[in-house]
XYZ file of C-alpha atoms in Angstrom:
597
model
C 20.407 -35.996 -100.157
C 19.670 -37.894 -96.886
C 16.958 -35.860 -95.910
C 14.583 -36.353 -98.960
C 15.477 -40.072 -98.879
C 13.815 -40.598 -95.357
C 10.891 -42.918 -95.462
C 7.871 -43.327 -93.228
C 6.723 -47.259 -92.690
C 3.713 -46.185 -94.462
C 5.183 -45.237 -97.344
C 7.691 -48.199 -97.761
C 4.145 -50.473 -97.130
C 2.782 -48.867 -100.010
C 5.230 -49.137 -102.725
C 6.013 -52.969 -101.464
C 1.757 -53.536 -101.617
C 1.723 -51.981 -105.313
C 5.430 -53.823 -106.480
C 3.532 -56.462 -105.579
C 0.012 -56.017 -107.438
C 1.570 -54.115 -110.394
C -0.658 -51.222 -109.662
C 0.071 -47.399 -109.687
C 1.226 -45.434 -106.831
C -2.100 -43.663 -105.836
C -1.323 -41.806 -102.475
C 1.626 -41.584 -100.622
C 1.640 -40.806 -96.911
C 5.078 -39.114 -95.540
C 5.711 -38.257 -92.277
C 9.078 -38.127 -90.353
C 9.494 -41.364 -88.188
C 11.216 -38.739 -85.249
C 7.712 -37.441 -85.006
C 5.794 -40.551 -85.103
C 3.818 -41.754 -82.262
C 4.965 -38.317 -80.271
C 2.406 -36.798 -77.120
C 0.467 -33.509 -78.128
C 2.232 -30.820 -76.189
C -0.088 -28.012 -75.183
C 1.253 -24.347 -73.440
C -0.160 -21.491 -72.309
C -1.225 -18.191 -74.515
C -3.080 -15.137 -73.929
C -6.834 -14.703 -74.471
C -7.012 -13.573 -78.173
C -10.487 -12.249 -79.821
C -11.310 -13.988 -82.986
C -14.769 -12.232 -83.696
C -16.599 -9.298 -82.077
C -20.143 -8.551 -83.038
C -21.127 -5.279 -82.012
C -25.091 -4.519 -80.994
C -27.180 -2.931 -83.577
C -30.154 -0.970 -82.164
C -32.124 -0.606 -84.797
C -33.431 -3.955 -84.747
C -34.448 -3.459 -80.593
C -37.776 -1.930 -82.384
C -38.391 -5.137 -83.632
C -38.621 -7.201 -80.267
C -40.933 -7.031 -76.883
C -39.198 -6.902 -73.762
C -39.995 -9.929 -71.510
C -40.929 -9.405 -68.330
C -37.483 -10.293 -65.848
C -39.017 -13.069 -63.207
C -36.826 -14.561 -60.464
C -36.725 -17.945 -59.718
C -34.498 -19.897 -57.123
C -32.921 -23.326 -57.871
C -32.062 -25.708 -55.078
C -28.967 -27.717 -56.591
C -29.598 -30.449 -54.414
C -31.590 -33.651 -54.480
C -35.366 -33.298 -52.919
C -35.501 -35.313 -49.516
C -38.769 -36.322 -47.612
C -38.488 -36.820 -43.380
C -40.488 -39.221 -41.488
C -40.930 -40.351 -37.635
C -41.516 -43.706 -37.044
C -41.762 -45.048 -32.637
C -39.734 -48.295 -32.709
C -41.019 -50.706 -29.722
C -38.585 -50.311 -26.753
C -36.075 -53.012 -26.477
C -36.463 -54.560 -22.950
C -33.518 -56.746 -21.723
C -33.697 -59.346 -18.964
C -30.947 -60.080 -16.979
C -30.566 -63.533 -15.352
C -28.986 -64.821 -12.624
C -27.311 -68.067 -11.157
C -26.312 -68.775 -7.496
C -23.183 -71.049 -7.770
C -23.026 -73.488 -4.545
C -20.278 -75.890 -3.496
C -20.532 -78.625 -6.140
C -18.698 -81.713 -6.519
C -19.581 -84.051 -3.639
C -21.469 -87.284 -3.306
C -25.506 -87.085 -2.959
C -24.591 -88.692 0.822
C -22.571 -86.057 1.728
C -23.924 -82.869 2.748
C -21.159 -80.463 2.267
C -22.362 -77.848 4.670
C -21.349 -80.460 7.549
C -17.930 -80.293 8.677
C -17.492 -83.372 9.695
C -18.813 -85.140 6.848
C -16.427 -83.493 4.392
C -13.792 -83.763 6.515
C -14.921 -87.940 6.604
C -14.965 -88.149 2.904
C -11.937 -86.001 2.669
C -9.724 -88.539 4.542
C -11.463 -91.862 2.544
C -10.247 -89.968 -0.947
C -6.890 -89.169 0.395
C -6.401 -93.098 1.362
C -7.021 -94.351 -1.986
C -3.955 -95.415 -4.434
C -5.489 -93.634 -7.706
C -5.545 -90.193 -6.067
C -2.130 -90.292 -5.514
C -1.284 -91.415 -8.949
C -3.580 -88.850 -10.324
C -1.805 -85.910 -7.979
C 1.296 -87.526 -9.127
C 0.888 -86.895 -12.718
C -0.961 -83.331 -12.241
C 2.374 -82.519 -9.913
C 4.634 -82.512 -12.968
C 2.175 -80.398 -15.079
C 1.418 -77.893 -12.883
C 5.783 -77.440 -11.703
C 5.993 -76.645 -15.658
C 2.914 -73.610 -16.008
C 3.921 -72.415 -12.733
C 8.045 -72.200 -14.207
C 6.649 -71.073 -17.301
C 4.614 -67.795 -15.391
C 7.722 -66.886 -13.228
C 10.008 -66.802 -16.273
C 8.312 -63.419 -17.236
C 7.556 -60.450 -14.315
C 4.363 -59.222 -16.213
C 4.078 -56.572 -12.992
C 7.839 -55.182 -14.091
C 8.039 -51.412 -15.063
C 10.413 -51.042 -18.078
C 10.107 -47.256 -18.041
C 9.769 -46.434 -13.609
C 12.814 -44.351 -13.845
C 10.947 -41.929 -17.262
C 9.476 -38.832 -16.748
C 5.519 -38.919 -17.522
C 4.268 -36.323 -19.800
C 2.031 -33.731 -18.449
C -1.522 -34.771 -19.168
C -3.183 -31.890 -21.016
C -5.648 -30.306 -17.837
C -9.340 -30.617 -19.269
C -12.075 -28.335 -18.096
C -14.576 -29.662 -15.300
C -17.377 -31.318 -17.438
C -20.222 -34.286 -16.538
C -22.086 -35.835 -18.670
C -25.460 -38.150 -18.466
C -24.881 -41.851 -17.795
C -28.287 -43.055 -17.422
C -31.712 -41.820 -15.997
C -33.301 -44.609 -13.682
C -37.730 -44.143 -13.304
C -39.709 -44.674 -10.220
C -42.211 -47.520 -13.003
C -44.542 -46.779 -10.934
C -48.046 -44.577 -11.863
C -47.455 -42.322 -8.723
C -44.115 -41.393 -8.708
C -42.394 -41.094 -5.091
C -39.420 -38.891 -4.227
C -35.890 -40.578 -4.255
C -35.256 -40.196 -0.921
C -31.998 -42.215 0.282
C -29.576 -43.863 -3.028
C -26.338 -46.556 -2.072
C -23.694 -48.360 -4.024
C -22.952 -51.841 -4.538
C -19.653 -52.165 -2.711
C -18.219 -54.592 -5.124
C -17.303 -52.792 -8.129
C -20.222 -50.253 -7.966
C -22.188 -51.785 -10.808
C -25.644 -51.444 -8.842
C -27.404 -48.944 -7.355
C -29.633 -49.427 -4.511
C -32.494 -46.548 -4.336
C -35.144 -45.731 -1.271
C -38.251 -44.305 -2.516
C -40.728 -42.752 -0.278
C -43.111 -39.676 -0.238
C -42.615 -37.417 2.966
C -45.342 -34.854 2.310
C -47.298 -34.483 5.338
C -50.412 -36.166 4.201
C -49.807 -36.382 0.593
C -49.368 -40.009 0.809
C -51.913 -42.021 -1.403
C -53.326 -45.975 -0.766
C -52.528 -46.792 -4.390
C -49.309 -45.127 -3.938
C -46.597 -47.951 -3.769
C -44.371 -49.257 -1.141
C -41.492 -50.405 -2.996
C -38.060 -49.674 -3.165
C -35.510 -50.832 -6.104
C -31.995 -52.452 -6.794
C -30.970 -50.924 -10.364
C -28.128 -52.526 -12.809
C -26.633 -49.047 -14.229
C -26.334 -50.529 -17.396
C -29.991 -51.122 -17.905
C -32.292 -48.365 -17.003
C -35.639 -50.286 -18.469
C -36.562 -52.689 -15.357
C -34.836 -52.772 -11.528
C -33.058 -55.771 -10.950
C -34.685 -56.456 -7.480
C -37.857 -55.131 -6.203
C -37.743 -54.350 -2.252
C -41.112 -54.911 -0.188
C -41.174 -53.426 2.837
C -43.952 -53.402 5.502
C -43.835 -49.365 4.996
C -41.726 -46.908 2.494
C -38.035 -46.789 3.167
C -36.833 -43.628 3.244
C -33.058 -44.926 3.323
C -31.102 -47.614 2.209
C -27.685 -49.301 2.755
C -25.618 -51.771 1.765
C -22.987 -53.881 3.747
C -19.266 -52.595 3.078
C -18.126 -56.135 4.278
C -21.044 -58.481 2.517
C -22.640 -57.106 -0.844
C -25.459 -59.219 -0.855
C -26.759 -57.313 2.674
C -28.977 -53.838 3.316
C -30.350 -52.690 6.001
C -33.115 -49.817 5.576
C -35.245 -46.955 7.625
C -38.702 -47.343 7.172
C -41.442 -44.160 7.092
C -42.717 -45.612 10.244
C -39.777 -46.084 12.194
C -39.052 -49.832 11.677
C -35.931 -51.318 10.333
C -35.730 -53.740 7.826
C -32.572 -56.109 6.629
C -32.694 -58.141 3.442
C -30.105 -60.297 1.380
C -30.592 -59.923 -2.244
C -30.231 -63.739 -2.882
C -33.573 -64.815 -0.866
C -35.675 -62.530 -3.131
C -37.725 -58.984 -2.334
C -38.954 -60.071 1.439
C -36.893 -58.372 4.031
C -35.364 -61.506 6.277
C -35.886 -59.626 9.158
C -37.675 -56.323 10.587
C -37.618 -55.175 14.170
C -40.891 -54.667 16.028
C -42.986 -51.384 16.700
C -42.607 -51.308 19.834
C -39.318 -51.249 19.753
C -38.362 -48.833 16.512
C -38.227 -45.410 15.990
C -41.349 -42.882 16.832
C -40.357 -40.976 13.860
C -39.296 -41.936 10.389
C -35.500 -42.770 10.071
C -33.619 -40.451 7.887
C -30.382 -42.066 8.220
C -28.622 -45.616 9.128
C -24.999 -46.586 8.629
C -23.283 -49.484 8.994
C -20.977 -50.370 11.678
C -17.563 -51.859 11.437
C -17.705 -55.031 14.067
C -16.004 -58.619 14.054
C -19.739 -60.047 12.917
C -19.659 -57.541 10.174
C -24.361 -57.175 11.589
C -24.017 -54.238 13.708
C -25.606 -50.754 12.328
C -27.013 -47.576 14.688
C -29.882 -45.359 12.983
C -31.250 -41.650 13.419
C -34.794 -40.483 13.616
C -36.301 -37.271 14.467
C -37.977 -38.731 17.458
C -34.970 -37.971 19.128
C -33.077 -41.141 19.259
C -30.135 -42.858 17.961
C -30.552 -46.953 18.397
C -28.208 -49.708 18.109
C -28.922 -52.766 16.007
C -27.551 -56.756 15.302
C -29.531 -57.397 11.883
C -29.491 -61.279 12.964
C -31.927 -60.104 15.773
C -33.855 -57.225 15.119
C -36.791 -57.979 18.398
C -34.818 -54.828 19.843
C -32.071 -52.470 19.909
C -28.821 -52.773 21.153
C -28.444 -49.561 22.644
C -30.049 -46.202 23.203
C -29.529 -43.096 23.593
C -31.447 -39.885 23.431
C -30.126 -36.310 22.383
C -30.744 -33.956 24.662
C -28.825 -31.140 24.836
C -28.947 -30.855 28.349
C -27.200 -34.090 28.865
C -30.319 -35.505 31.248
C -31.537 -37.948 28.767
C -35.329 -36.640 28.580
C -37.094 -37.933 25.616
C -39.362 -34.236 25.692
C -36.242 -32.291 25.346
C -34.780 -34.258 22.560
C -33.072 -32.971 19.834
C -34.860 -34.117 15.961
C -32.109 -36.304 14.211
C -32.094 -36.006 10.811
C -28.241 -36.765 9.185
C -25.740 -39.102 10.504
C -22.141 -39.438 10.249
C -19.546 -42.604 11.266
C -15.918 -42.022 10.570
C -14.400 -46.177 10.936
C -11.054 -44.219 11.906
C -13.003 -43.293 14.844
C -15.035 -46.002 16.135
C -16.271 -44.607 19.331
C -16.883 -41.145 18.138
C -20.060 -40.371 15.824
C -22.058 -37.245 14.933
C -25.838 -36.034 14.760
C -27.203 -33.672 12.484
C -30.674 -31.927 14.089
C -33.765 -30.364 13.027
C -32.462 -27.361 15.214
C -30.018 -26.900 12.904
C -27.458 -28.091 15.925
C -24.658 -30.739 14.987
C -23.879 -33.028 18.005
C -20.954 -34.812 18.477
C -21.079 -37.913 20.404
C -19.116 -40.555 22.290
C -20.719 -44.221 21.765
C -18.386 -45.730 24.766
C -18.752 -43.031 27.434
C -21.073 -44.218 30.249
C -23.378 -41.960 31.313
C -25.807 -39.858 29.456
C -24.056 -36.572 30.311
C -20.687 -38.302 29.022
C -21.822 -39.584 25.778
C -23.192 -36.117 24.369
C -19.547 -34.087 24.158
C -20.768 -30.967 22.637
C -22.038 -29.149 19.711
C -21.950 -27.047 16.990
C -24.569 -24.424 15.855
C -24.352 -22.800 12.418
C -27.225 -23.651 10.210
C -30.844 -22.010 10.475
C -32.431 -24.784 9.641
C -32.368 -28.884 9.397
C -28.971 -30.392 8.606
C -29.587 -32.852 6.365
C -25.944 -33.304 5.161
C -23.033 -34.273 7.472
C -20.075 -36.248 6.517
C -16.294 -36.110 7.560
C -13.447 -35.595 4.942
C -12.364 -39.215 4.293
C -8.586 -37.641 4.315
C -8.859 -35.147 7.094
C -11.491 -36.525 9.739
C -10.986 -33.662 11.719
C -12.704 -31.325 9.666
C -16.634 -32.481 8.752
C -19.387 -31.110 5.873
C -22.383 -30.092 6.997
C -25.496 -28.680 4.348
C -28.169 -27.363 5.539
C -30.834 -23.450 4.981
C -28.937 -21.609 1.557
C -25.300 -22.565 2.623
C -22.479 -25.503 2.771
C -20.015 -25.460 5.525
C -16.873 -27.009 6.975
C -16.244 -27.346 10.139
C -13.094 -28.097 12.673
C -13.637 -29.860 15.662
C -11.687 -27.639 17.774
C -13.935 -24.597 16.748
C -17.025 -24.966 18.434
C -18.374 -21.264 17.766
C -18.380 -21.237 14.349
C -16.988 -22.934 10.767
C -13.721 -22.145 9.506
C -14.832 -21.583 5.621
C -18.924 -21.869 3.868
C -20.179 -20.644 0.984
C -22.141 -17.597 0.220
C -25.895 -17.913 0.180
C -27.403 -20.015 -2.533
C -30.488 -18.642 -4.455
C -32.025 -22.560 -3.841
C -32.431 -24.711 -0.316
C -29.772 -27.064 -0.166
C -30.897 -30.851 0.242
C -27.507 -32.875 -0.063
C -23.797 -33.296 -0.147
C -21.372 -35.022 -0.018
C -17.061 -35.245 -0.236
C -15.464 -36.589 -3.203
C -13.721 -40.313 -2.250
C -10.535 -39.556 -4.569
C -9.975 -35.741 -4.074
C -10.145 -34.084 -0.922
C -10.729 -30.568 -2.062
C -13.812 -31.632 -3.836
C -17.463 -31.804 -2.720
C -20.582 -31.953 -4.175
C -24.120 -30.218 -3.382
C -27.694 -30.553 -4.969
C -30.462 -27.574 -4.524
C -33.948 -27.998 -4.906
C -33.980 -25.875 -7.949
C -32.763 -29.237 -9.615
C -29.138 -28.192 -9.823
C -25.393 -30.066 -8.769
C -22.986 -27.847 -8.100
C -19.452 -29.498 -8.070
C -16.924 -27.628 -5.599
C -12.935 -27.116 -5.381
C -11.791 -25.051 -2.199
C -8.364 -25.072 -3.475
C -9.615 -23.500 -6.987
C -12.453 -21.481 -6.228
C -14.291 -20.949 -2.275
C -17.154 -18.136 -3.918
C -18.503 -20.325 -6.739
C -18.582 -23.903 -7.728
C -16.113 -24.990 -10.125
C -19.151 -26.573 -12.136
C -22.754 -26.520 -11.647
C -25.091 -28.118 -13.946
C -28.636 -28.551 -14.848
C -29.637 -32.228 -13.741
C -33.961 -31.890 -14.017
C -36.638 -29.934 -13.783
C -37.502 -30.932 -10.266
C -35.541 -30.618 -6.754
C -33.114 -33.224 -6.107
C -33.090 -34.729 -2.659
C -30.410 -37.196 -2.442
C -26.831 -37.112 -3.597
C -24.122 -40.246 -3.648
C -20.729 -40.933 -5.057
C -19.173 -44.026 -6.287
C -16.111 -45.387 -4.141
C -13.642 -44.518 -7.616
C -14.798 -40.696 -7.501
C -16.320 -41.173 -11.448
C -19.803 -41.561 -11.376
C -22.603 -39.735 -9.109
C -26.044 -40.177 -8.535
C -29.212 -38.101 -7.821
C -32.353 -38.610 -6.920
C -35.488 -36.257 -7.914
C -38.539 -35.260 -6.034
C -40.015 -37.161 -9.073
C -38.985 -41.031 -8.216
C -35.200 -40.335 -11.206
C -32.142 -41.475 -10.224
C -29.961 -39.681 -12.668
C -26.602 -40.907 -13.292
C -23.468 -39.117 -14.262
C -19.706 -39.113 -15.084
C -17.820 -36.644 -14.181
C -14.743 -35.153 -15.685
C -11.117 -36.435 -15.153
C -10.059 -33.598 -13.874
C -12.789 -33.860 -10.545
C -11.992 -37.437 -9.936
C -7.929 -37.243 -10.233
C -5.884 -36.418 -7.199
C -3.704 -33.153 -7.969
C -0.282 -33.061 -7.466
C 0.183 -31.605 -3.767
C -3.418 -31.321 -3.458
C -3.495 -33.045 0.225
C -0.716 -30.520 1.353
C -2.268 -27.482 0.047
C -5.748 -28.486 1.496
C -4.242 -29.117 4.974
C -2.270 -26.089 5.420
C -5.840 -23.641 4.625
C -7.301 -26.166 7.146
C -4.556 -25.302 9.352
C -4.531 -21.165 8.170
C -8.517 -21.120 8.388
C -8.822 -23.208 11.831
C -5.892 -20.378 13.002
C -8.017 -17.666 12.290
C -10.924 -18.900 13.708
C -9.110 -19.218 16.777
C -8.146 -16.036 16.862
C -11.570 -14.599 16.272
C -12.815 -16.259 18.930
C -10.161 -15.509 21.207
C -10.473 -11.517 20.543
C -14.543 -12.118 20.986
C -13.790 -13.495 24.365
C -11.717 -10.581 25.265
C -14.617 -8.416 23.975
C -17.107 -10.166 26.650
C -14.887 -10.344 29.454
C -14.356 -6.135 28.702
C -17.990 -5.556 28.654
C -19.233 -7.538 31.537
C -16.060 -5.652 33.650
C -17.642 -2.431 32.029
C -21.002 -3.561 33.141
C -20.050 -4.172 36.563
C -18.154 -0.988 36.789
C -21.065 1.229 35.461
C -23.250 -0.292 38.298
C -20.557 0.358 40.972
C -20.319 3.880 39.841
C -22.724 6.831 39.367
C -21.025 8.289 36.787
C -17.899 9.027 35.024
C -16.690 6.595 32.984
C -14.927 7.039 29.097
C -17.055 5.878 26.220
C -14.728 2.835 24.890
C -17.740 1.443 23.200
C -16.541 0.104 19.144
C -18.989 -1.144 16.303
C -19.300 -4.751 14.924
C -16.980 -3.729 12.427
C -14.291 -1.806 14.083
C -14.267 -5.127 15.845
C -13.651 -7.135 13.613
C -11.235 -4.794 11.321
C -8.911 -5.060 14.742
C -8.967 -8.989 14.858
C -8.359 -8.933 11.344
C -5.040 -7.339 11.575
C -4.049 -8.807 15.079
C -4.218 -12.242 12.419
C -2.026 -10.785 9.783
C 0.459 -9.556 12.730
C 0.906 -12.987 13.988
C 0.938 -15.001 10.347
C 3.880 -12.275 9.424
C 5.656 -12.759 12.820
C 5.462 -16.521 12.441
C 6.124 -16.352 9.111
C 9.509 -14.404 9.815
C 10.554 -16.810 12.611
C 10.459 -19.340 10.224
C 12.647 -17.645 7.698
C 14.914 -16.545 10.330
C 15.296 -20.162 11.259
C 15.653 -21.437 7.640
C 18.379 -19.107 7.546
C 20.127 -20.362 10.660
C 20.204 -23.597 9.224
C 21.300 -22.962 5.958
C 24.240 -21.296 7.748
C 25.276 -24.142 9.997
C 25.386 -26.104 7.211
């Protein structure tokens, strides 16, 4: 009974609409109010086949086959391409010397004694002291307010850092700065700012025997590296600098070489003349390859190289004539004939009265600036290059041990091997034109070939093959330098570009023991050498006695004669003999301690 009484709200509208207009009951609409308003619910059935058609051939004879034709459909919208050369954006850079402001228009500020005058008449008056008075009180409550918080304090000095994940060597292009000249000139010495590094200072110069032009131009550049599109500073010298330095102690000072021999300082703030230049009679023969800065009280004294022979003294305030002289002969006689071709130059401030000469001989001479006579200042020499050197630097963390490039090969040196270097590289395919040692990491040192290739080394990780060498330009690269923070290098091209890159993390980031490690294959390789040159001695001081015998004697004598390489298998293993007897002493007194204690 209750079921068939259930009414749906349309149902109940319609009998209450025809009650109401005394009209028959037409239609009546039932549905169960459970099911009203309720969400379809679909599932999930198998395929089913409602109606298969089968083919009937006998109406194929009543159709023509087409014929089948391939066509291919891109299902993508149709795109047109087109180049368009924007105008190069050119940004100027300007400038603005600040001077010592805020004094009267009768008081020149550059005399002492008038600012010391007007000093002493401010100090007297009664509304300076009120005024210091009232700053006093505001100043006491910043200066409370910055020592109520150590923002230098280390909340976490105690933590271990986290490993940082080891990236492989990589460098990538910074910026590429062009000789703007027509006749492009080879980049032949590059320095950087000292303050922060954000300029580069670049000597271009063409040393071709005879390939120099009249049009060709004489002047050298100061870049920005953050805008490649015009120098900052033009540098006009009397003739084409072939290098170029600036003043560790006063950034707005270089001092440069000249092709003809002259020197040349400027100061950036009184514009693109140099202030002064030292006379011809006086300069170099030859054309100065190198000049370095010297560290002095006066912060003006500098020596230069030339391959006439000399090495000259200067004071850039007075540049009539040099300071001192001296000529490298090898034979200690100070003959100008006999001189020695300087080409590379090296000046360690650790060491302030030793220096060192690379040659055109391929000789490296070490010399003593405060030694008296000739014969005292040249101390001696090292020969291992068959050609110029026209690299030499010393490790800035182990002075004793110096860089020299020069022929196919890269080589460091000890100072207490004179015969040969402790460790070099194998024979490059390319000439080798620069390098230098990394500032942050003393394993690391860089090279450039004139096949247009930097090679990036590190002795500790590889001493066959550079660790990365890379594809800078088409042309030979002549000069090489590194930024003080061991980032960013530069090269220079035989083609006027300075080329500017970043290096890897990894090749600017000292390594954990990495001093350590690098002095104790200093200390193996120097060792060896030592050896070596030891056992040779022994080998000459046998022969001659054999020489003097055989000529004392008719006849008679044993045959103790050994090849190169017999030779040298024997010193071998005398080396190993004493590393493992050392190497047992030490154990033996490791142990002896470990058992006092």
């Amino acid at each position: 009974m209750t079921a068939s009484l259930v009414l749906t709200v349309e149902s109940v509208l319609s009998i209450v609409s025809t009650l109401s207009s005394g009209m028959e009951i037409v239609h009546v609409y039932t549905k169960l109010h459970s099911e009203f308003g309720r969400q379809c619910l679909f599932s999930d059935r198998p395929a089913e086949l409602l109606v298969d058609v089968p083919a009937d051939q006998s109406l194929a004879s009543q159709f023509t086959q087409r014929t089948r034709r391939d066509q291919s459909l891109q299902a993508s919208r149709d795109m047109s391409e087109h180049r368009v050369n924007t105008k190069r954006f050119e940004s100027e850079s300007c400038g603005l010397n600040h001077e010592e402001g805020g004094w009267p228009k009768d008081v020149n500020h550059q005399v002492m004694e008038q600012t010391i005058r007007f000093r002493k008449k401010v100090e007297k008056d009664e509304s300076y002291i009120n005024s210091i008075l009232q700053l006093g009180s505001v100043m006491e409550h910043c200066i409370r307010q910055n020592n109520a918080v150590d923002i230098y304090q280390d909340c976490f000095e105690d933590g271990e850092m986290p490993e940082e994940h080891q990236e492989p060597p990589s460098a990538k292009t910074i910026n590429v700065f062009r000789d703007p000249n027509e006749l492009k000139r080879t980049v032949t010495g590059l320095s950087w700012h000292p303050d922060g590094g954000e300029k580069l200072a670049a000597a271009y110069s063409c040393l071709e025997f005879q390939k120099t032009s009249r049009d060709m131009s004489l002047d050298s550049y100061i870049w920005d590296i953050e805008n490649p599109n015009r120098p900052e500073l033009s540098l006009k010298p009397a003739s084409p600098l072939v290098c170029l330095e600036y003043n560790p102690k006063d950034c707005h000072s270089l001092v440069g070489g000249s092709y003809n021999g002259q020197i040349a300082y400027w100061d950036s703030r009184r514009g693109s003349q140099p202030v002064e230049t030292s006379s011809v009679e006086h300069s170099h023969r030859d054309p100065v390859y190198k000049i370095i800065w010297l560290q002095s009280k006066t912060g003006t004294d500098t020596f230069s190289a030339s391959t006439d022979g000399q090495v000259l003294w200067w004071d850039v305030r007075k540049l009539s004539e040099p300071t001192e002289r001296l000529v490298l002969d090898p034979s200690r006689e100070g003959n100008p004939e006999r001189a020695l071709g300087a080409i590379s130059l090296d000046f360690e401030s650790t060491m302030p009265t030793k220096f060192m000469v690379g040659t055109e001989q391929g000789l490296v001479v070490s010399c003593n600036r405060k030694a008296k006579t000739p014969t005292e200042k040249v101390v001696c020499t090292y020969d291992g290059h068959q050609g110029p050197v026209y690299a030499l630097q010393r490790n800035p963390f182990f002075p004793k041990n110096f860089l020299t490039v020069g022929d196919w090969t890269a080589r460091i040196w000890s100072e207490d091997i004179k015969e040969s270097s402790i460790m070099w590289t194998k024979y490059q395919m390319s000439y080798l034109m620069d390098a230098c040692w990394s500032p942050v990491r003393p394993s690391v040192f860089f090279t450039v070939k004139m096949d247009g290739v930097l090679d990036m080394w590190d002795i500790l990780f590889k001493q066959n093959d550079p660790t990365l060498s890379l594809k800078v330009c088409d042309e030979a690269l002549y000069s090489l330098r590194l930024q003080d923070n061991g980032r960013l290098v530069a090269c220079g091209s035989q083609q006027g570009e300075a080329t500017l890159l970043e290096i890897s993390s990894g090749l600017s980031t000292l390594q954990k023991n990495e001093k350590s490690l690098l002095a104790a294959m200093f200390e193996r390789e120097t060792k060896r050498e030592k050896i070596l040159e030891a056992r040779q001695r022994e080998i000459r001081l046998k022969e001659r006695s054999r020489s003097e015998q055989s000529r004392s004697e008719d006849g008679g004598r044993e045959d103790i004669d050994q090849s190169p390489l017999q030779l040298m298998a024997r010193a071998e293993e005398d080396f190993y003999v004493l590393t493992e007897t050392e190497k047992k002493g030490k154990e033996r007194e490791d142990q002896d301690l470990s058992s006092e204690l």
